[in-house]
Amino acid sequence: GQRPITCLAAVTFPSMHPGPAVGVEWTSTVLFDRKSSSIITVGYSGAQTLVALQLDAANLQPRWRYRLPLSVAWLLHTPRVSDGFLIFVGSEQPFV
């Protein structure tokens, strides 16, 4: 069957003119990293795999793609500690 797709689009403010758009694998979280000017998407594939994609914020072109086999993961935003996000991942052998 077809895998779900998430559509991301950039718009300019205040005009709301559409900019670049891209379809990515189904994503449960979309983050903006100011320091690297990146859009980060985090989702899960059907094979118990965490999928993270780093896109250039200006043109939504892919920079990096990460796949990590896992059983459990937590995504935390820690604004008092840093300007970023922290992912705690738990997994069993042989992936540890």
Backbone as a printed PyTorch tensor [residue, N CA C, xyz], in Angstrom:
tensor([[[ 0.7940, -1.1880,  0.0000],
         [ 0.0000,  0.0000,  0.0000],
         [ 0.8430,  1.2620,  0.0000]],

        [[ 0.1690,  2.3450, -0.1660],
         [ 0.8080,  3.6490, -0.1890],
         [ 1.2130,  4.0820,  1.2070]],

        [[ 2.4180,  4.6510,  1.3320],
         [ 2.8560,  5.2130,  2.6150],
         [ 2.3430,  6.6380,  2.7220]],

        [[ 1.9200,  7.0380,  3.9310],
         [ 1.4340,  8.4120,  4.1100],
         [ 2.5470,  9.4310,  3.8560]],

        [[ 2.1620, 10.5780,  3.3330],
         [ 3.0920, 11.6610,  3.0190],
         [ 2.6450, 12.9150,  3.7790]],

        [[ 3.6240, 13.6610,  4.2930],
         [ 3.3690, 14.9570,  4.9050],
         [ 3.8250, 16.0250,  3.9230]],

        [[ 3.0000, 17.0210,  3.6840],
         [ 3.3510, 18.1150,  2.7860],
         [ 3.8360, 19.3000,  3.6180]],

        [[ 5.0260, 19.8010,  3.3110],
         [ 5.5750, 20.9930,  3.9620],
         [ 5.6610, 22.0960,  2.9220]],

        [[ 5.2720, 23.2970,  3.3070],
         [ 5.3520, 24.4430,  2.3980],
         [ 5.8380, 25.6540,  3.1620]],

        [[ 6.6430, 26.4690,  2.5030],
         [ 7.1290, 27.7190,  3.0920],
         [ 6.2490, 28.8580,  2.5870]],

        [[ 5.9430, 29.7970,  3.4760],
         [ 5.1970, 30.9950,  3.0910],
         [ 5.9190, 32.2110,  3.6540]],

        [[ 5.7860, 33.3400,  2.9670],
         [ 6.3920, 34.5740,  3.4560],
         [ 5.3580, 35.3550,  4.2510]],

        [[ 5.8180, 36.0410,  5.2730],
         [ 4.9280, 36.8620,  6.0930],
         [ 5.2350, 38.3240,  5.8490]],

        [[ 4.3360, 39.2250,  5.8440],
         [ 2.9080, 39.0430,  6.1030],
         [ 2.1040, 38.7390,  4.8500]],

        [[ 2.7370, 38.6570,  3.6710],
         [ 1.9890, 38.5000,  2.4210],
         [ 1.3380, 37.1200,  2.2690]],

        [[ 1.8980, 36.1110,  2.9320],
         [ 1.4180, 34.7290,  2.8410],
         [ 1.5590, 34.1530,  1.4300]],

        [[ 2.5250, 34.6860,  0.6420],
         [ 2.7920, 34.1230, -0.6770],
         [ 3.4610, 32.7720, -0.5130]],

        [[ 2.9860, 31.7650, -1.2490],
         [ 3.5970, 30.4360, -1.1280],
         [ 5.0030, 30.4160, -1.6980]],

        [[ 5.8480, 29.6400, -1.0480],
         [ 7.2200, 29.4460, -1.4990],
         [ 7.4160, 27.9880, -1.8700]],

        [[ 8.5940, 27.4470, -1.6010],
         [ 8.8630, 26.0480, -1.9230],
         [ 7.9350, 25.1120, -1.1480]],

        [[ 7.6670, 23.9530, -1.7340],
         [ 6.8730, 22.9130, -1.0810],
         [ 7.5520, 21.5740, -1.3390]],

        [[ 7.3880, 20.6470, -0.4030],
         [ 7.9980, 19.3320, -0.5370],
         [ 7.1240, 18.3110,  0.1770]],

        [[ 7.0760, 17.1120, -0.3530],
         [ 6.3960, 15.9960,  0.3030],
         [ 7.4360, 15.1020,  0.9510]],

        [[ 7.2500, 14.7630,  2.2120],
         [ 8.1840, 13.8930,  2.9320],
         [ 7.4100, 12.7270,  3.5410]],

        [[ 8.1320, 11.6540,  3.9060],
         [ 7.4850, 10.5390,  4.5860],
         [ 6.6800, 11.0530,  5.7580]],

        [[ 5.6380, 10.3280,  6.1270],
         [ 4.7650, 10.7380,  7.2170],
         [ 5.5980, 11.1970,  8.4030]],

        [[ 5.2710, 12.3860,  8.9200],
         [ 6.0490, 13.0340,  9.9640],
         [ 5.1610, 13.3500, 11.1510]],

        [[ 5.6450, 13.0350, 12.3530],
         [ 4.8590, 13.3540, 13.5390],
         [ 5.3070, 14.6580, 14.1820]],

        [[ 6.5250, 15.1040, 13.8740],
         [ 7.0540, 16.3410, 14.4660],
         [ 7.8320, 17.1210, 13.4100]],

        [[ 7.6160, 18.4340, 13.3730],
         [ 8.3750, 19.3190, 12.4850],
         [ 8.9660, 20.4140, 13.3620]],

        [[10.2810, 20.6020, 13.2790],
         [10.9930, 21.5590, 14.1210],
         [11.7970, 22.5190, 13.2490]],

        [[12.0200, 23.7210, 13.7500],
         [12.9060, 24.6740, 13.0800],
         [14.1200, 24.8920, 13.9570]],

        [[15.3190, 24.7090, 13.3790],
         [16.5620, 24.9640, 14.0990],
         [17.1460, 26.2650, 13.5610]],

        [[17.0920, 27.2990, 14.3800],
         [17.5300, 28.6370, 13.9780],
         [19.0190, 28.6730, 13.6610]],

        [[19.8240, 27.9870, 14.4520],
         [21.2820, 28.0530, 14.2940],
         [21.7450, 27.5190, 12.9380]],

        [[21.1610, 26.4080, 12.4970],
         [21.5640, 25.8210, 11.2150],
         [20.6250, 26.2160, 10.0700]],

        [[19.5870, 27.0010, 10.3820],
         [18.5700, 27.3790,  9.4050],
         [18.0150, 26.1320,  8.7090]],

        [[17.6040, 25.1840,  9.5370],
         [17.1090, 23.9070,  9.0390],
         [15.7140, 23.6160,  9.5570]],

        [[14.9650, 22.8870,  8.7570],
         [13.7140, 22.2840,  9.1740],
         [14.0380, 20.8170,  9.4470]],

        [[13.6510, 20.3170, 10.6190],
         [13.8930, 18.9270, 10.9860],
         [12.5440, 18.2380, 11.1050]],

        [[12.3760, 17.1330, 10.4100],
         [11.1590, 16.3400, 10.5650],
         [11.5260, 15.0440, 11.2600]],

        [[10.6480, 14.5760, 12.1370],
         [10.8710, 13.3190, 12.8490],
         [ 9.6040, 12.4920, 12.7260]],

        [[ 9.7560, 11.2560, 12.3220],
         [ 8.6280, 10.3520, 12.1830],
         [ 9.0830,  8.9180, 12.3320]],

        [[ 8.1610,  8.0000, 12.1180],
         [ 8.4460,  6.5730, 12.2460],
         [ 8.0570,  5.8740, 10.9640]],

        [[ 8.8950,  4.9390, 10.5490],
         [ 8.5380,  4.1090,  9.4030],
         [ 7.7800,  2.8940,  9.9380]],

        [[ 7.2650,  2.0900,  9.0510],
         [ 6.5180,  0.9100,  9.4710],
         [ 7.3730, -0.1840, 10.0750]],

        [[ 8.6840, -0.0910,  9.9610],
         [ 9.5860, -1.1420, 10.4350],
         [10.2620, -0.7630, 11.7440]],

        [[ 9.5520, -0.1180, 12.6660],
         [10.0950,  0.3330, 13.9480],
         [11.4110,  1.0810, 13.7590]],

        [[11.3610,  2.0870, 12.9220],
         [12.5310,  2.8940, 12.6190],
         [12.1810,  4.3600, 12.7990]],

        [[13.0140,  5.0750, 13.5500],
         [12.8960,  6.5160, 13.6900],
         [13.5320,  7.1400, 12.4520]],

        [[12.8140,  8.0400, 11.7790],
         [13.3160,  8.6830, 10.5710],
         [13.3910, 10.1820, 10.8310]],

        [[14.5840, 10.7550, 10.7070],
         [14.7760, 12.1940, 10.8600],
         [15.3230, 12.7380,  9.5440]],

        [[14.7360, 13.8320,  9.1010],
         [15.1460, 14.4540,  7.8530],
         [15.4870, 15.9090,  8.1360]],

        [[16.6490, 16.3560,  7.6500],
         [17.0610, 17.7490,  7.7900],
         [16.9200, 18.4140,  6.4290]],

        [[16.1120, 19.5050,  6.3910],
         [15.8810, 20.2430,  5.1560],
         [16.4280, 21.6640,  5.2910]],

        [[16.9120, 22.2320,  4.1990],
         [17.3210, 23.6260,  4.1820],
         [16.0610, 24.4750,  4.3270]],

        [[16.0210, 25.3770,  5.2830],
         [14.8170, 26.1630,  5.5450],
         [14.4740, 27.1140,  4.4020]],

        [[15.4610, 27.5470,  3.6180],
         [15.2040, 28.5020,  2.5410],
         [14.5280, 27.8700,  1.3360]],

        [[14.9400, 26.6410,  0.9850],
         [14.4110, 26.0440, -0.2430],
         [13.8180, 24.6490, -0.0440]],

        [[13.8180, 24.1540,  1.1980],
         [13.2820, 22.8360,  1.5700],
         [13.9780, 21.6780,  0.8710]],

        [[15.2150, 21.8860,  0.4360],
         [16.0060, 20.8050, -0.1570],
         [16.6040, 19.9510,  0.9530]],

        [[16.6300, 18.6240,  0.7830],
         [17.1880, 17.7410,  1.8250],
         [18.6780, 17.9690,  2.0420]],

        [[19.1020, 17.9640,  3.3070],
         [20.5200, 18.0290,  3.6650],
         [21.0000, 16.6700,  4.1720]],

        [[20.2540, 16.0710,  5.0880],
         [20.6140, 14.7860,  5.6810],
         [19.3620, 13.9780,  5.9370]],

        [[19.5210, 12.6580,  5.9630],
         [18.4340, 11.7470,  6.3000],
         [19.0160, 10.6940,  7.2300]],

        [[18.3490, 10.4820,  8.3540],
         [18.8020,  9.5170,  9.3480],
         [17.7150,  8.4870,  9.5800]],

        [[18.1040,  7.2300,  9.7070],
         [17.1870,  6.1400, 10.0500],
         [17.8070,  5.3780, 11.2090]],

        [[17.0210,  5.1660, 12.2540],
         [17.5220,  4.4880, 13.4420],
         [16.5130,  3.4400, 13.8990]],

        [[16.9060,  2.1440, 13.8670],
         [15.9930,  1.1160, 14.3840],
         [15.7990,  1.3150, 15.8860]],

        [[14.5520,  1.1880, 16.3550],
         [14.3100,  1.4070, 17.7690],
         [12.9980,  0.7890, 18.2050]],

        [[12.8350,  0.7610, 19.5190],
         [11.5680,  0.3050, 20.0760],
         [10.8210,  1.4420, 20.7460]],

        [[11.5480,  2.4150, 21.3210],
         [10.9290,  3.5210, 22.0530],
         [11.7560,  4.7780, 21.8440]],

        [[11.0850,  5.9470, 21.7490],
         [11.8010,  7.2270, 21.6670],
         [10.9450,  8.3120, 22.2890]],

        [[11.6070,  9.3280, 22.8420],
         [10.9350, 10.4910, 23.4100],
         [11.5760, 11.7340, 22.8190]],

        [[10.7570, 12.6930, 22.4330],
         [11.2500, 13.9600, 21.9050],
         [10.9210, 15.0440, 22.9150]],

        [[11.9560, 15.7410, 23.4090],
         [11.7740, 16.7730, 24.4220],
         [12.2820, 18.1090, 23.9160]],

        [[11.5710, 19.1640, 24.2260],
         [12.0320, 20.5240, 23.9350],
         [12.5190, 21.1070, 25.2530]],

        [[13.7440, 21.5850, 25.2720],
         [14.3570, 22.0700, 26.5070],
         [14.7590, 23.5280, 26.3600]],

        [[13.8060, 24.4680, 26.3160],
         [14.1490, 25.8700, 26.0640],
         [14.9580, 26.5190, 27.1780]],

        [[14.8310, 26.0350, 28.4180],
         [15.6110, 26.6420, 29.5030],
         [17.0620, 26.1910, 29.4870]],

        [[17.3230, 25.0500, 28.8550],
         [18.6810, 24.5140, 28.8360],
         [19.4090, 24.8860, 27.5490]],

        [[18.7000, 24.8510, 26.4250],
         [19.3320, 25.1360, 25.1330],
         [18.2700, 25.6880, 24.1950]],

        [[18.6940, 26.0040, 22.9750],
         [17.7640, 26.4900, 21.9690],
         [17.3820, 25.3560, 21.0270]],

        [[17.4950, 24.1180, 21.5000],
         [17.2520, 22.9860, 20.6220],
         [16.3440, 21.9460, 21.2200]],

        [[16.3990, 20.7830, 20.6400],
         [15.5680, 19.6620, 21.0230],
         [16.4650, 18.4800, 21.3560]],

        [[15.9630, 17.5830, 22.1320],
         [16.7210, 16.4300, 22.5830],
         [15.8740, 15.1970, 22.3590]],

        [[16.4260, 14.1830, 21.7330],
         [15.7010, 12.9370, 21.5100],
         [16.3610, 11.8530, 22.3470]],

        [[15.5860, 11.2380, 23.2520],
         [16.0450, 10.0800, 24.0020],
         [15.5450,  8.8350, 23.2740]],

        [[16.4490,  7.9250, 23.0080],
         [16.0830,  6.7360, 22.2420],
         [16.4310,  5.5050, 23.0570]],

        [[15.5150,  4.5380, 23.1010],
         [15.7800,  3.2550, 23.7370],
         [15.6510,  2.1460, 22.7170]],

        [[16.5120,  1.1780, 22.7670],
         [16.4700,  0.0770, 21.8220],
         [17.1100, -1.1500, 22.4380]],

        [[16.8580, -2.2930, 21.8530],
         [17.4380, -3.5420, 22.3390],
         [18.5590, -3.9790, 21.4030]],

        [[19.2360, -5.0530, 21.7920],
         [20.2650, -5.6530, 20.9500],
         [19.6230, -6.0710, 19.6400]],

        [[20.2730, -6.0450, 18.5100],
         [21.6870, -5.7210, 18.3300],
         [21.9390, -4.2720, 17.9690]],

        [[20.9660, -3.3800, 18.1960],
         [21.0990, -2.0040, 17.7320],
         [21.7430, -1.0570, 18.7510]],

        [[21.9920, -1.5240, 19.9800],
         [22.5450, -0.6450, 21.0120],
         [24.0110, -0.3940, 20.7320]]])
